[in-house]
């Protein structure tokens, strides 16, 4: 049996070991607690500090806005085009592009004849007719807009051009509600087109009312005199659309029959002997101021047939500037509409 002092030492040593074991257990317990908290922190739902990281990852993985879209053109082709084209080449649609705030980098020569937009077309490259593929390639377009007839007229050139950038073909129908809106859609500018149309319609309604009040049941025809050719214009270019669709002027029966055959036909060529059938109570005449066309007019106006026409006898023949009426775009329609309205209502100077 151990002596008392040794027993005391043994008890003291036992107490010391017990205290040490308690301390170790406490330390281990404390070291496990942060580990559990760290696990909860990793959960996205438990820790605010994890949210920015998660949001950033979500933003990085979210798809960006598409840069292209599919556009169905006038030939029924589905073409992938830029959502917001920046470098656009057009053949005959610069007026529509300018209307919605897009200045093309290349255009066809016919647009350069537009009396109402020439000032805005300075410095723009003429890509030619037939269109020059090399010139278009140098311009580095991201979208090309041509008329529906180009593949038929210039198949080889268009086959090359279609390899340069997306090409959409536009059908020639209603210049306001079809051509303008379609070109604007291709350019991603539908709202701008709608705003322009709203202003046009307000102006159109006003002058149409004035014209119809002035004309009553009188008919109006519009035609062009050229060397060896007499053309009656119908419902599209050379003032036809502005006269019929915008102003609502009544056409002679023979002209109306031609329009009924093909709504968007440009003109019909007639012989001089047929002119009394197509001439209206008021006549709008397009003829060059000089040259062979003017010589042709001078010869016609001296004929008994010309002098017998009601419009000639009543002084209701009005001459139009060829350059102003050459195009049939929305800008030309609006401006010539106002000019013809002034002539037909007697308000022109």
PDB file of N, CA, C and O in Angstrom, residues 283-313:
ATOM      1  N   UNK A 283     -54.282  66.974-118.292  1.00  0.00           N
ATOM      2  CA  UNK A 283     -53.159  66.148-118.705  1.00  0.00           C
ATOM      3  C   UNK A 283     -51.868  66.655-118.079  1.00  0.00           C
ATOM      4  O   UNK A 283     -51.562  67.849-118.136  1.00  0.00           O
ATOM      5  N   UNK A 284     -51.130  65.712-117.477  1.00  0.00           N
ATOM      6  CA  UNK A 284     -49.810  65.997-116.947  1.00  0.00           C
ATOM      7  C   UNK A 284     -48.803  65.381-117.921  1.00  0.00           C
ATOM      8  O   UNK A 284     -48.834  64.176-118.175  1.00  0.00           O
ATOM      9  N   UNK A 285     -47.931  66.219-118.475  1.00  0.00           N
ATOM     10  CA  UNK A 285     -47.038  65.783-119.551  1.00  0.00           C
ATOM     11  C   UNK A 285     -45.587  65.868-119.105  1.00  0.00           C
ATOM     12  O   UNK A 285     -45.145  66.900-118.591  1.00  0.00           O
ATOM     13  N   UNK A 286     -44.874  64.768-119.298  1.00  0.00           N
ATOM     14  CA  UNK A 286     -43.445  64.716-118.996  1.00  0.00           C
ATOM     15  C   UNK A 286     -42.697  64.714-120.317  1.00  0.00           C
ATOM     16  O   UNK A 286     -42.867  63.808-121.135  1.00  0.00           O
ATOM     17  N   UNK A 287     -41.863  65.724-120.533  1.00  0.00           N
ATOM     18  CA  UNK A 287     -41.078  65.807-121.752  1.00  0.00           C
ATOM     19  C   UNK A 287     -39.812  66.617-121.470  1.00  0.00           C
ATOM     20  O   UNK A 287     -39.842  67.590-120.702  1.00  0.00           O
ATOM     21  N   UNK A 288     -38.711  66.180-122.049  1.00  0.00           N
ATOM     22  CA  UNK A 288     -37.455  66.903-121.853  1.00  0.00           C
ATOM     23  C   UNK A 288     -37.548  68.303-122.440  1.00  0.00           C
ATOM     24  O   UNK A 288     -38.270  68.547-123.417  1.00  0.00           O
ATOM     25  N   UNK A 289     -36.812  69.218-121.830  1.00  0.00           N
ATOM     26  CA  UNK A 289     -36.863  70.604-122.272  1.00  0.00           C
ATOM     27  C   UNK A 289     -36.153  70.868-123.580  1.00  0.00           C
ATOM     28  O   UNK A 289     -36.375  71.908-124.218  1.00  0.00           O
ATOM     29  N   UNK A 290     -35.305  69.943-124.000  1.00  0.00           N
ATOM     30  CA  UNK A 290     -34.561  70.117-125.239  1.00  0.00           C
ATOM     31  C   UNK A 290     -34.188  68.753-125.813  1.00  0.00           C
ATOM     32  O   UNK A 290     -34.392  67.721-125.164  1.00  0.00           O
ATOM     33  N   UNK A 291     -33.660  68.763-127.038  1.00  0.00           N
ATOM     34  CA  UNK A 291     -33.232  67.509-127.656  1.00  0.00           C
ATOM     35  C   UNK A 291     -34.335  66.850-128.460  1.00  0.00           C
ATOM     36  O   UNK A 291     -35.366  67.462-128.787  1.00  0.00           O
ATOM     37  N   UNK A 292     -34.126  65.577-128.770  1.00  0.00           N
ATOM     38  CA  UNK A 292     -35.052  64.839-129.630  1.00  0.00           C
ATOM     39  C   UNK A 292     -36.450  64.733-129.045  1.00  0.00           C
ATOM     40  O   UNK A 292     -37.445  64.798-129.771  1.00  0.00           O
ATOM     41  N   UNK A 293     -36.537  64.554-127.715  1.00  0.00           N
ATOM     42  CA  UNK A 293     -37.856  64.428-127.095  1.00  0.00           C
ATOM     43  C   UNK A 293     -38.666  65.715-127.244  1.00  0.00           C
ATOM     44  O   UNK A 293     -39.875  65.685-127.513  1.00  0.00           O
ATOM     45  N   UNK A 294     -37.991  66.836-127.063  1.00  0.00           N
ATOM     46  CA  UNK A 294     -38.673  68.117-127.220  1.00  0.00           C
ATOM     47  C   UNK A 294     -39.089  68.342-128.684  1.00  0.00           C
ATOM     48  O   UNK A 294     -40.182  68.867-128.955  1.00  0.00           O
ATOM     49  N   UNK A 295     -38.248  67.924-129.602  1.00  0.00           N
ATOM     50  CA  UNK A 295     -38.606  68.022-131.029  1.00  0.00           C
ATOM     51  C   UNK A 295     -39.849  67.187-131.330  1.00  0.00           C
ATOM     52  O   UNK A 295     -40.714  67.600-132.126  1.00  0.00           O
ATOM     53  N   UNK A 296     -39.929  66.010-130.713  1.00  0.00           N
ATOM     54  CA  UNK A 296     -41.097  65.149-130.909  1.00  0.00           C
ATOM     55  C   UNK A 296     -42.361  65.835-130.398  1.00  0.00           C
ATOM     56  O   UNK A 296     -43.411  65.791-131.063  1.00  0.00           O
ATOM     57  N   UNK A 297     -42.276  66.460-129.231  1.00  0.00           N
ATOM     58  CA  UNK A 297     -43.434  67.165-128.689  1.00  0.00           C
ATOM     59  C   UNK A 297     -43.867  68.315-129.599  1.00  0.00           C
ATOM     60  O   UNK A 297     -45.071  68.497-129.849  1.00  0.00           O
ATOM     61  N   UNK A 298     -42.924  69.066-130.090  1.00  0.00           N
ATOM     62  CA  UNK A 298     -43.252  70.186-130.964  1.00  0.00           C
ATOM     63  C   UNK A 298     -43.994  69.708-132.203  1.00  0.00           C
ATOM     64  O   UNK A 298     -44.927  70.376-132.688  1.00  0.00           O
ATOM     65  N   UNK A 299     -43.603  68.541-132.716  1.00  0.00           N
ATOM     66  CA  UNK A 299     -44.283  67.989-133.892  1.00  0.00           C
ATOM     67  C   UNK A 299     -45.702  67.533-133.539  1.00  0.00           C
ATOM     68  O   UNK A 299     -46.650  67.743-134.310  1.00  0.00           O
ATOM     69  N   UNK A 300     -45.857  66.946-132.365  1.00  0.00           N
ATOM     70  CA  UNK A 300     -47.176  66.453-131.946  1.00  0.00           C
ATOM     71  C   UNK A 300     -48.137  67.597-131.676  1.00  0.00           C
ATOM     72  O   UNK A 300     -49.315  67.547-132.041  1.00  0.00           O
ATOM     73  N   UNK A 301     -47.663  68.643-131.034  1.00  0.00           N
ATOM     74  CA  UNK A 301     -48.571  69.727-130.625  1.00  0.00           C
ATOM     75  C   UNK A 301     -49.109  70.517-131.816  1.00  0.00           C
ATOM     76  O   UNK A 301     -50.102  71.248-131.679  1.00  0.00           O
ATOM     77  N   UNK A 302     -48.503  70.342-132.971  1.00  0.00           N
ATOM     78  CA  UNK A 302     -48.988  71.028-134.176  1.00  0.00           C
ATOM     79  C   UNK A 302     -50.025  70.206-134.933  1.00  0.00           C
ATOM     80  O   UNK A 302     -50.574  70.665-135.938  1.00  0.00           O
ATOM     81  N   UNK A 303     -50.302  68.997-134.461  1.00  0.00           N
ATOM     82  CA  UNK A 303     -51.272  68.151-135.150  1.00  0.00           C
ATOM     83  C   UNK A 303     -52.695  68.525-134.764  1.00  0.00           C
ATOM     84  O   UNK A 303     -52.951  69.039-133.656  1.00  0.00           O
ATOM     85  N   UNK A 304     -53.624  68.243-135.659  1.00  0.00           N
ATOM     86  CA  UNK A 304     -55.041  68.503-135.390  1.00  0.00           C
ATOM     87  C   UNK A 304     -55.531  67.627-134.243  1.00  0.00           C
ATOM     88  O   UNK A 304     -56.382  68.060-133.440  1.00  0.00           O
ATOM     89  N   UNK A 305     -54.992  66.406-134.139  1.00  0.00           N
ATOM     90  CA  UNK A 305     -55.420  65.508-133.079  1.00  0.00           C
ATOM     91  C   UNK A 305     -55.104  66.105-131.710  1.00  0.00           C
ATOM     92  O   UNK A 305     -55.947  66.086-130.810  1.00  0.00           O
ATOM     93  N   UNK A 306     -53.905  66.617-131.556  1.00  0.00           N
ATOM     94  CA  UNK A 306     -53.504  67.221-130.277  1.00  0.00           C
ATOM     95  C   UNK A 306     -54.398  68.418-129.957  1.00  0.00           C
ATOM     96  O   UNK A 306     -54.892  68.542-128.825  1.00  0.00           O
ATOM     97  N   UNK A 307     -54.620  69.254-130.922  1.00  0.00           N
ATOM     98  CA  UNK A 307     -55.402  70.472-130.697  1.00  0.00           C
ATOM     99  C   UNK A 307     -56.854  70.176-130.382  1.00  0.00           C
ATOM    100  O   UNK A 307     -57.560  71.016-129.806  1.00  0.00           O
ATOM    101  N   UNK A 308     -57.316  68.957-130.730  1.00  0.00           N
ATOM    102  CA  UNK A 308     -58.718  68.604-130.484  1.00  0.00           C
ATOM    103  C   UNK A 308     -58.963  68.067-129.080  1.00  0.00           C
ATOM    104  O   UNK A 308     -60.117  67.902-128.671  1.00  0.00           O
ATOM    105  N   UNK A 309     -57.904  67.781-128.348  1.00  0.00           N
ATOM    106  CA  UNK A 309     -58.059  67.210-127.015  1.00  0.00           C
ATOM    107  C   UNK A 309     -58.673  68.233-126.052  1.00  0.00           C
ATOM    108  O   UNK A 309     -58.269  69.403-126.036  1.00  0.00           O
ATOM    109  N   UNK A 310     -59.665  67.837-125.226  1.00  0.00           N
ATOM    110  CA  UNK A 310     -60.318  68.773-124.303  1.00  0.00           C
ATOM    111  C   UNK A 310     -59.342  69.489-123.383  1.00  0.00           C
ATOM    112  O   UNK A 310     -59.502  70.704-123.137  1.00  0.00           O
ATOM    113  N   UNK A 311     -58.357  68.789-122.871  1.00  0.00           N
ATOM    114  CA  UNK A 311     -57.394  69.420-121.962  1.00  0.00           C
ATOM    115  C   UNK A 311     -56.605  70.506-122.673  1.00  0.00           C
ATOM    116  O   UNK A 311     -56.281  71.548-122.076  1.00  0.00           O
ATOM    117  N   UNK A 312     -56.279  70.280-123.948  1.00  0.00           N
ATOM    118  CA  UNK A 312     -55.518  71.272-124.720  1.00  0.00           C
ATOM    119  C   UNK A 312     -56.404  72.485-124.982  1.00  0.00           C
ATOM    120  O   UNK A 312     -55.978  73.640-124.803  1.00  0.00           O
ATOM    121  N   UNK A 313     -57.634  72.244-125.382  1.00  0.00           N
ATOM    122  CA  UNK A 313     -58.548  73.353-125.696  1.00  0.00           C
ATOM    123  C   UNK A 313     -58.887  74.185-124.456  1.00  0.00           C
ATOM    124  O   UNK A 313     -59.086  75.401-124.557  1.00  0.00           O
TER     125      UNK A 313
END
